[in-house]
Amino acid sequence: MNKTKFLIAAGIGLVQFGIGQANAQDTLKLKDVVISATKNDQKQSQTGKVVSIISRETLDRSNGKSLPELISEQAGIIVAGSGSNPGLNKSVFFRGAGSAYAVVLIDGIVQNDPSGNGGAFDLRLFSIDQIDHIEILRGGQSTIYGSDAIAGVINIVTKKGGPKGNTVYGVASAGSYETYKGTIGLNGAVDGFTYNVNYTHQKSDGISEAATPAGNNTEFDKDGYKTDGVSANFGIQLDKHFSVNPFIRYYRGNYKIDEGAFADGLAANNTTLKNFSGGLNTKYDFGSGKINLNYSYQNTSNNTLSSFSGFPYTSMGSGSISLIDLFYNQKLGEKLNLLAGIENREMHLTSGANRPETNIFAAYGSLFLHDLSVFNLEVGGRYNKHEQYGENYTYTITPSINIIKEIKLFGTVSTAFKIPTLNMLFGQYSANLDLKPEKSQNYEAGANFSFADDQFSLRVAGFKRDLTDAIIYTPAQYINQESQKVKGFEIEPAVKVWKLDINGYYSYVEGNEFNSINSKVEDFLFRRPKHTFGLTTGIQATSNLYVNANFRYFGTRTDGNFATYAVEHLPGYKLLSAYAEYALAKRRVKIFFDAKNILNEKYNEIIGYNTLGFNFNTGVTFNIR
């Protein structure tokens, strides 16, 4: 039996042996966890927003995954490219929205890439080993987080200081395609000072991004990658009321790339991504209220050496954003909270001849009425002043009713927006200074059910989003285009019995969207299947051994073939993965094995880009005090 067959058999054995921990779907049982991303520190039981939490426990059991892979396991989220070559671009499609309509936060601070056409933060440049937990808010969140928060928010909460003294922790792993990862970190606390400093290095030979066309026997070169990331968080408790938390992060990734579909590129083709972020969070807590100040400076660069028809060319893009967010929370009695804040973003393109910049200022606020008998209500609004297009407004109304302890009804009516990027306004190609922001009207409603002390739970949520003034590219210039509509629903059941966890989801989404293949609005969404299904099962087999298995199904979908400029219909596919860990030395050392396999994926044969197929990672984590 060869190694591949052996590993497949081992993975199947793990599936049969045990059905595992809620891998990113344990969220329905965490109703008492405080959600910091709402800026009101609400419990899940108090808010009508659809919230999921990827817990620290789940992250600790995901060392064989990348962040895009983990995010793609959530209901209603598709990360295009998460099953492809690790260096390939990863686009987050949230509830049927395009790839730049969800906001990524790190510790509550908006991440943005002004140098990109979409402005979205690149998830490849953040390692799972540096994350404590992740909060996901679905639906329009522009009232709190401004531009781009049309479909949802992903808040990455980083690891902070550890227990008193010093702790050394780390991960070492190896896997398919000559893939290696190492993380080393140090954290601790002493006399009001905490710290967490870590470094992660990853490399892989990868596979060819481009699929070999039929009849071609020439082997395409592998497109590997190498990344390095440094993260440092500090906490300074100046007195019992006032704390200051500086941070600094740097990420660098070098990715080999191909020319395109079915086309191998020059051996020297590569993209180098760099991201630097520094700033601080401060909080003054005076009992009945608190004042928070977030400041960050981010700089992102993307330098690409590529080829077209055999001729090399270089493209360079870099941008920076400075963000100040000052907000105030006040308790107005036991059942009413006030949130008021102001925010300012300065965005710059630091490459190119004219080096343009723009600014957006905002003032926002909300009132949060909670635990009024069975009723909770949040209402809020935001005013925005953009240097180019002028003013716009958003609002949010979110009620929820706890009919009984086990049943909660919730809903939201909100508006959201996305500002035109600097490239759209000032770039070299098709720029248009008269662009207006994209706007959306959002509706969602649903119910939570929880019985037998959360051993059985179910969340059902439906949503509808109407987008107007969508910005599209034309050879002449970017323009605001007609409306687009998306609707769908999500069902998320969970069962926890004895040492067994079973968690699942089913998502449905449909809508229309402009596409650049036939330059018109069609009744389908590229790369987003109407039907997706996931099931995660697992068991704590012994006090030291934990195993789980994850199965996901992605239905048929469409994509654009930019080699032939035709709309292609892609068949559905399945993804099976298994994970096991064994704890040693009082659980301070864990050995893990993670394997996954994409079943019947035909994307490479039709569109011309490869997928990974079967791959695995195995390694060890350690925690030394």
XYZ file of C-alpha atoms in Angstrom:
625
model
C 0.000 0.000 0.000
C 1.549 3.339 -1.012
C 1.707 6.333 1.293
C -1.284 8.133 -0.249
C -3.542 5.088 0.080
C -2.362 4.551 3.624
C -3.133 8.145 4.614
C -6.578 7.991 2.994
C -7.298 4.792 4.909
C -6.109 6.433 8.115
C -8.386 9.418 7.488
C -11.377 7.137 6.876
C -10.499 5.269 10.045
C -10.630 8.489 12.001
C -14.055 9.252 10.537
C -15.334 5.857 11.622
C -13.690 6.048 15.017
C -15.170 9.253 16.225
C -17.254 12.159 15.344
C -15.823 15.429 16.537
C -15.832 18.673 18.248
C -17.807 21.517 16.728
C -15.138 22.649 14.316
C -16.072 26.324 14.031
C -19.744 25.540 14.605
C -19.796 25.413 18.416
C -21.164 28.939 18.360
C -24.778 28.178 19.228
C -23.778 26.943 22.673
C -21.826 30.070 23.564
C -24.768 32.359 24.284
C -23.155 33.776 27.435
C -19.933 34.769 25.662
C -19.511 38.544 25.386
C -19.234 39.751 21.759
C -16.667 42.552 21.663
C -17.218 43.277 17.954
C -20.578 44.935 18.715
C -18.704 47.607 20.767
C -21.465 47.216 23.380
C -20.009 44.047 24.949
C -23.273 42.171 24.443
C -23.943 38.563 25.294
C -25.262 36.414 22.476
C -28.459 35.905 24.455
C -29.019 39.685 24.435
C -28.395 40.545 20.808
C -30.559 39.987 17.766
C -27.530 39.919 15.474
C -26.497 36.626 13.885
C -23.156 35.903 15.569
C -20.781 32.945 15.329
C -17.651 32.340 17.380
C -14.677 30.232 16.362
C -13.396 29.410 19.827
C -9.862 29.106 21.148
C -10.441 25.365 21.504
C -11.381 25.069 17.826
C -8.349 27.112 16.773
C -6.070 24.914 18.875
C -7.463 21.969 16.898
C -6.896 23.620 13.511
C -3.122 23.672 13.283
C -3.274 21.765 10.017
C -5.427 24.468 8.400
C -4.895 27.958 7.045
C -7.089 30.883 8.102
C -8.965 30.904 4.743
C -9.694 27.171 5.141
C -11.066 27.700 8.662
C -13.216 30.688 7.672
C -14.658 28.713 4.744
C -16.097 26.147 7.191
C -18.676 28.687 8.376
C -22.275 28.717 7.200
C -22.855 31.224 4.424
C -19.164 31.906 3.731
C -17.296 30.755 0.625
C -13.554 31.420 0.412
C -12.678 30.969 -3.241
C -9.258 29.380 -3.576
C -9.223 27.832 -0.081
C -8.955 24.371 -1.688
C -6.434 25.475 -4.303
C -2.728 26.194 -4.251
C -1.939 27.895 -0.896
C -0.399 30.891 -2.641
C -3.445 31.555 -4.842
C -5.535 34.643 -4.026
C -8.280 33.977 -1.468
C -11.559 35.836 -1.989
C -14.182 35.879 0.789
C -17.774 35.652 -0.475
C -20.080 36.379 2.458
C -23.782 35.502 2.117
C -23.628 35.766 -1.661
C -21.918 39.176 -1.660
C -18.840 39.935 -3.740
C -15.327 39.413 -2.435
C -14.859 42.925 -1.020
C -18.150 43.346 0.832
C -17.079 42.004 4.220
C -14.854 43.772 6.746
C -11.959 42.074 8.509
C -11.068 43.438 11.950
C -8.046 42.614 14.075
C -8.828 43.222 17.738
C -11.754 45.400 16.690
C -9.733 47.608 14.308
C -10.697 47.730 10.629
C -8.136 46.227 8.242
C -7.996 47.600 4.720
C -5.732 47.558 1.692
C -6.036 50.912 -0.107
C -3.679 49.674 -2.848
C -6.119 47.017 -4.067
C -9.063 47.462 -6.422
C -11.433 46.022 -3.822
C -9.659 47.207 -0.687
C -10.087 43.858 1.118
C -7.571 42.572 3.673
C -5.593 39.523 2.506
C -6.341 36.580 4.836
C -3.227 34.718 3.645
C -1.031 37.023 5.705
C -2.315 35.899 9.102
C -1.499 32.612 10.803
C -3.974 30.659 12.920
C -1.270 30.245 15.569
C -1.503 33.973 16.396
C -5.277 33.996 17.024
C -7.175 33.548 20.297
C -10.693 33.422 18.821
C -12.758 34.808 15.936
C -16.116 36.588 16.052
C -18.284 36.621 12.917
C -21.230 39.016 12.586
C -23.522 38.403 9.630
C -25.514 41.095 7.833
C -24.968 44.814 7.267
C -22.716 46.280 9.979
C -21.862 49.685 8.482
C -23.477 51.593 11.359
C -20.651 50.441 13.626
C -17.839 49.697 11.159
C -18.503 51.929 8.171
C -17.491 51.183 4.612
C -17.452 47.638 3.184
C -19.467 46.040 6.040
C -22.329 45.183 3.664
C -22.493 41.411 4.163
C -20.737 40.935 7.495
C -17.733 41.377 9.769
C -14.934 38.983 10.728
C -13.216 40.063 13.962
C -9.890 38.294 14.588
C -8.946 38.510 18.266
C -5.229 37.910 18.731
C -3.513 36.103 21.564
C -2.664 38.371 24.477
C -0.535 38.028 27.609
C -0.421 34.729 29.476
C -0.305 33.749 33.160
C 2.196 35.150 35.633
C 5.766 34.397 34.732
C 6.882 33.399 31.267
C 5.475 30.776 28.908
C 7.109 29.522 25.728
C 4.717 28.024 23.182
C 4.930 26.886 19.611
C 3.906 24.687 16.703
C 6.008 22.598 14.338
C 4.343 20.785 11.441
C 5.028 19.241 8.055
C 2.757 18.004 5.312
C 2.051 17.383 1.657
C 3.865 19.218 -1.147
C 6.933 19.735 1.076
C 4.962 22.055 3.327
C 6.469 23.168 6.642
C 5.305 25.537 9.353
C 6.914 26.669 12.588
C 5.649 29.058 15.258
C 7.490 30.144 18.376
C 6.033 32.521 20.950
C 6.603 33.951 24.404
C 3.958 35.393 26.711
C 3.549 36.279 30.336
C 2.491 38.816 32.951
C 4.174 40.713 35.754
C 3.007 43.669 37.894
C 0.363 45.091 35.565
C 2.321 44.355 32.388
C 1.425 41.579 29.949
C 2.952 40.615 26.640
C 2.687 38.128 23.806
C 5.308 37.979 21.069
C 5.365 35.325 18.352
C 6.904 34.505 14.991
C 5.544 32.152 12.298
C 7.336 30.852 9.233
C 5.685 28.774 6.507
C 6.911 27.385 3.199
C 5.608 24.984 0.592
C 6.625 23.747 -2.820
C 2.914 23.810 -3.683
C 1.454 22.661 -6.981
C 1.078 24.358 -10.334
C -1.680 26.969 -10.164
C -2.436 26.430 -13.845
C -3.864 23.103 -14.969
C -2.187 21.343 -17.876
C -4.410 21.591 -20.969
C -5.591 18.424 -22.670
C -2.981 16.974 -25.028
C -0.077 18.823 -23.419
C 2.536 16.495 -21.924
C 4.859 19.245 -20.676
C 4.991 19.343 -16.887
C 4.168 22.754 -15.408
C 6.421 24.084 -12.659
C 5.235 24.107 -9.052
C 4.064 27.396 -7.602
C 5.207 27.406 -4.002
C 5.193 30.080 -1.351
C 7.060 31.325 1.699
C 5.618 33.540 4.425
C 6.891 35.125 7.626
C 4.838 36.863 10.296
C 5.747 38.645 13.517
C 3.133 39.781 16.014
C 3.600 41.532 19.352
C 0.880 42.639 21.791
C 1.510 44.431 25.086
C -0.804 45.363 27.933
C -0.022 48.119 30.419
C -2.420 48.609 33.341
C -1.557 52.123 34.482
C -4.121 52.005 37.299
C -7.342 50.139 38.028
C -9.222 52.310 35.514
C -6.783 53.006 32.693
C -5.061 50.535 30.362
C -2.939 50.972 27.229
C -2.362 48.108 24.784
C 0.201 48.758 22.018
C 0.668 46.297 19.165
C 2.866 45.803 16.157
C 2.570 43.257 13.316
C 4.522 42.523 10.168
C 3.742 39.928 7.500
C 5.558 39.071 4.319
C 4.568 36.501 1.724
C 6.258 35.517 -1.505
C 4.117 33.455 -3.881
C 5.077 31.961 -7.214
C 2.375 32.465 -9.831
C 1.401 31.317 -13.325
C 0.341 33.303 -16.365
C -3.293 32.250 -16.105
C -5.728 29.459 -16.931
C -4.002 26.502 -18.636
C -0.886 28.710 -18.999
C 2.348 28.105 -17.136
C 4.281 31.291 -16.381
C 7.949 32.109 -16.307
C 9.874 30.402 -13.510
C 10.620 33.828 -12.037
C 6.952 34.862 -11.869
C 6.044 35.813 -8.312
C 4.022 38.105 -6.089
C 5.447 39.614 -2.905
C 2.896 40.846 -0.374
C 3.913 42.908 2.640
C 1.765 44.244 5.446
C 2.821 46.351 8.421
C 0.462 47.425 11.179
C 1.131 49.296 14.388
C -0.991 51.145 16.907
C -2.709 50.853 20.247
C -5.976 50.225 22.043
C -6.644 52.279 25.163
C -9.505 52.039 27.623
C -10.543 54.172 30.578
C -13.182 52.351 32.642
C -14.985 54.321 35.354
C -17.596 51.784 36.359
C -20.800 53.022 34.747
C -19.025 53.806 31.489
C -15.805 53.602 29.551
C -13.910 55.456 26.872
C -12.022 53.533 24.161
C -9.473 54.887 21.728
C -8.202 52.723 18.858
C -5.430 53.945 16.605
C -3.669 52.046 13.849
C -1.395 52.693 10.910
C -1.293 50.059 8.169
C 0.835 49.845 5.058
C 0.356 47.169 2.413
C 2.386 46.568 -0.737
C 1.911 44.144 -3.610
C 4.760 43.743 -6.097
C 4.202 41.312 -8.957
C 6.579 40.011 -11.615
C 4.453 38.273 -14.206
C 4.317 37.421 -17.896
C 1.861 37.864 -20.707
C 2.467 35.975 -23.962
C 5.989 35.271 -22.755
C 6.950 38.880 -22.027
C 7.778 39.796 -18.421
C 6.284 42.834 -16.767
C 6.268 44.243 -13.250
C 3.358 45.814 -11.405
C 3.686 47.558 -8.073
C 0.998 48.755 -5.728
C 1.175 50.033 -2.190
C -1.110 51.965 0.074
C -1.541 53.047 3.654
C -4.389 53.834 5.973
C -4.387 55.709 9.280
C -7.429 55.099 11.441
C -8.605 56.761 14.659
C -11.718 55.394 16.363
C -12.856 57.026 19.617
C -16.011 55.673 21.232
C -17.796 56.019 24.542
C -20.033 53.509 26.347
C -22.377 54.624 29.111
C -24.832 52.610 31.189
C -28.112 54.523 31.492
C -29.536 52.341 34.218
C -29.516 48.562 34.419
C -31.236 47.928 31.083
C -30.097 50.700 28.726
C -26.642 51.292 27.250
C -25.440 54.154 25.067
C -22.682 53.936 22.456
C -21.338 57.084 20.777
C -18.240 57.366 18.632
C -16.298 59.231 15.980
C -13.937 57.757 13.417
C -11.509 59.140 10.854
C -9.699 57.267 8.053
C -6.874 58.715 5.969
C -6.148 56.541 2.911
C -3.128 56.972 0.626
C -1.743 55.319 -2.486
C 2.010 55.406 -1.976
C 2.887 54.090 -5.449
C 2.383 55.662 -8.863
C 2.977 59.158 -10.111
C 0.244 61.211 -8.442
C 0.077 59.373 -5.068
C -3.552 60.271 -4.345
C -5.224 60.322 -0.945
C -8.684 60.706 0.486
C -10.399 60.956 3.842
C -13.658 59.775 5.366
C -14.956 61.051 8.712
C -17.843 59.463 10.589
C -19.938 59.925 13.700
C -22.033 57.021 14.950
C -24.141 55.960 17.894
C -26.592 53.388 19.165
C -28.927 52.685 22.062
C -29.076 49.148 23.422
C -32.144 48.189 25.464
C -31.686 44.734 26.970
C -33.415 42.269 29.265
C -36.655 44.281 29.361
C -38.776 41.312 30.329
C -38.362 39.174 27.174
C -37.365 42.014 24.850
C -34.051 43.406 23.551
C -33.645 46.245 21.049
C -30.695 48.004 19.439
C -31.121 51.087 17.245
C -28.250 53.031 15.726
C -27.151 55.378 13.010
C -24.020 56.663 11.308
C -23.115 59.861 9.461
C -20.268 59.773 6.914
C -18.439 62.635 5.219
C -16.212 61.603 2.310
C -13.710 63.992 0.753
C -14.810 63.180 -2.811
C -18.471 62.179 -2.977
C -19.795 64.037 0.089
C -22.233 62.690 2.682
C -24.197 59.505 3.289
C -25.996 57.873 6.207
C -26.749 54.395 7.542
C -29.023 52.980 10.236
C -29.659 49.706 12.080
C -32.728 48.407 13.944
C -32.228 45.044 15.681
C -34.969 43.634 17.959
C -35.007 40.226 19.624
C -37.527 38.435 21.838
C -36.687 35.623 24.263
C -40.111 33.953 24.193
C -38.935 31.438 26.774
C -35.451 30.529 27.920
C -35.120 28.021 25.082
C -36.514 30.088 22.178
C -35.391 33.456 20.827
C -36.734 35.321 17.799
C -34.564 37.987 16.163
C -34.419 40.292 13.187
C -32.571 43.252 11.693
C -33.327 46.016 9.227
C -30.222 47.957 8.244
C -28.452 49.904 5.551
C -24.773 49.596 4.627
C -22.333 51.054 2.121
C -18.987 50.670 0.377
C -16.910 53.666 -0.697
C -15.097 53.728 -4.063
C -11.450 52.764 -3.662
C -8.524 55.046 -4.440
C -7.797 53.092 -7.623
C -11.377 53.607 -8.779
C -11.193 57.340 -8.072
C -7.597 58.165 -9.058
C -5.976 55.083 -10.636
C -4.271 54.826 -13.997
C -7.058 52.777 -15.581
C -10.688 53.912 -15.937
C -10.676 56.219 -12.896
C -13.835 58.243 -12.216
C -13.961 60.998 -9.585
C -17.756 61.186 -9.842
C -18.381 57.752 -8.349
C -20.943 57.438 -5.563
C -20.768 54.866 -2.745
C -22.419 51.501 -3.233
C -25.432 51.182 -0.930
C -27.429 48.256 0.378
C -30.722 47.714 2.151
C -30.536 44.605 4.353
C -33.204 42.463 6.033
C -32.800 39.361 8.144
C -34.940 37.368 10.564
C -34.720 34.063 12.345
C -34.938 32.027 15.513
C -32.666 30.279 18.007
C -33.800 27.097 19.733
C -31.891 25.536 22.640
C -33.011 22.603 24.751
C -31.709 20.302 27.504
C -29.146 22.794 28.777
C -27.813 23.493 25.253
C -27.364 19.821 24.403
C -29.649 20.374 21.397
C -29.713 23.683 19.558
C -30.802 25.078 16.234
C -30.458 28.450 14.547
C -32.451 29.394 11.453
C -31.868 32.723 9.706
C -33.110 34.192 6.444
C -31.734 37.290 4.728
C -32.327 39.606 1.801
C -29.982 42.283 0.456
C -30.670 44.892 -2.234
C -27.555 46.650 -3.545
C -27.779 49.878 -5.542
C -25.166 52.022 -7.308
C -22.893 48.983 -7.652
C -19.494 50.007 -9.037
C -18.383 48.082 -12.120
C -15.394 48.311 -14.438
C -15.724 49.335 -18.081
C -12.834 50.063 -20.477
C -13.829 53.721 -20.498
C -14.177 54.175 -16.731
C -15.621 52.750 -13.528
C -19.333 53.527 -13.256
C -22.188 53.132 -10.781
C -24.472 50.473 -12.216
C -28.056 49.256 -11.645
C -29.214 47.354 -8.567
C -28.324 43.798 -7.577
C -30.400 41.522 -5.339
C -29.440 38.533 -3.156
C -31.507 36.392 -0.788
C -31.050 33.152 1.102
C -31.180 31.344 4.422
C -29.001 29.312 6.809
C -29.862 26.390 9.090
C -27.369 25.452 11.827
C -28.177 22.493 14.113
C -25.946 21.263 16.944
C -26.042 18.268 19.298
C -23.839 17.655 22.342
C -24.388 14.312 24.054
C -21.904 12.686 26.426
C -18.460 13.246 24.859
C -19.887 13.561 21.374
C -20.463 16.770 19.405
C -22.321 16.947 16.103
C -22.646 20.283 14.332
C -23.888 21.095 10.890
C -25.164 23.747 8.534
C -27.099 24.125 5.321
C -26.928 27.384 3.358
C -28.929 28.535 0.366
C -28.250 31.714 -1.595
C -29.419 33.087 -4.932
C -29.179 36.436 -6.650
C -28.095 38.441 -9.647
C -24.818 40.184 -10.362
C -22.969 42.021 -13.115
C -20.170 39.960 -14.621
C -17.360 41.050 -16.915
C -17.591 37.945 -19.125
C -20.733 39.051 -20.970
C -20.875 42.582 -19.476
C -24.408 42.383 -18.120
C -26.395 41.427 -15.042
C -27.281 37.719 -14.929
C -29.324 35.630 -12.484
C -26.333 33.780 -11.041
C -23.377 34.478 -8.767
C -19.868 33.539 -9.894
C -18.128 30.996 -7.617
C -21.008 30.959 -5.118
C -23.132 27.793 -5.227
C -26.796 28.006 -4.309
C -26.479 25.017 -1.981
C -23.752 24.275 0.580
C -23.832 21.749 3.391
C -21.433 20.931 6.225
C -21.249 18.405 9.054
C -18.609 18.207 11.766
C -18.594 15.352 14.262
C -16.123 14.382 16.935
C -15.444 12.730 20.242
C -13.121 13.124 23.201
C -12.290 9.428 23.061
C -10.084 9.446 26.158
C -8.730 12.163 28.423
C -5.778 12.467 26.031
C -7.188 11.505 22.625
C -9.525 13.656 20.559
C -10.654 12.936 16.971
C -13.062 14.560 14.546
C -14.214 14.506 10.959
C -15.642 17.203 8.722
C -17.690 16.746 5.557
C -18.755 19.609 3.275
C -20.700 19.710 0.040
C -20.591 22.581 -2.459
C -23.292 22.545 -5.122
C -23.075 23.433 -8.794
C -21.958 26.983 -9.563
C -20.877 29.211 -12.412
C -17.572 30.882 -13.163
C -16.048 32.941 -15.924
C -13.515 31.391 -18.256
C -11.252 34.296 -19.130
C -9.391 32.204 -21.696
C -12.504 31.757 -23.831
C -14.670 34.538 -22.337
C -17.506 32.111 -21.721
C -19.683 31.440 -18.692
C -18.892 27.938 -17.423
C -21.126 25.732 -15.274
C -19.105 23.772 -12.736
C -20.253 20.535 -11.082
C -20.626 20.250 -7.338
C -17.939 18.668 -5.191
C -17.356 17.279 -1.705
C -14.583 17.884 0.816
C -13.728 15.356 3.519
C -11.260 16.036 6.324
C -10.230 14.309 9.547
C -8.242 15.426 12.576
C -6.751 13.696 15.609
C -4.648 14.916 18.527
C -3.018 13.166 21.455
C -1.977 15.124 24.544
C 1.232 14.381 26.456
C 3.003 15.762 29.520
C -0.049 17.087 31.355
C -1.479 18.370 28.061
C 1.431 20.756 27.492
C 2.459 18.833 24.405
C 0.036 17.657 21.706
C 0.706 15.576 18.623
C -1.785 16.206 15.811
C -2.651 14.827 12.396
C -4.910 16.570 9.876
C -5.914 15.197 6.464
C -8.314 16.423 3.807
C -9.385 15.457 0.321
C -11.465 17.220 -2.336
C -13.747 14.689 -4.021
C -14.875 14.882 -7.689
C -13.690 18.507 -8.194
C -13.722 19.319 -11.932
C -12.767 22.986 -11.638
C -9.276 22.434 -13.049
C -10.535 20.666 -16.178
C -12.980 23.433 -17.105
C -11.494 26.693 -15.835
C -7.825 25.760 -15.943
C -6.678 26.121 -12.332
C -5.588 23.206 -10.142
C -6.956 22.124 -6.786
C -4.962 20.381 -4.063
C -6.805 17.066 -3.925
C -5.593 14.910 -1.030
C -3.204 16.577 1.418
C -2.218 16.240 5.052
C -0.340 17.933 7.884
C 1.118 16.410 11.000
C 3.026 18.033 13.820
C 3.315 18.947 17.468
C 2.267 21.883 19.648
C 3.931 22.695 22.954
C 3.422 24.989 25.931
C 6.276 25.275 28.451
C 6.062 27.279 31.655
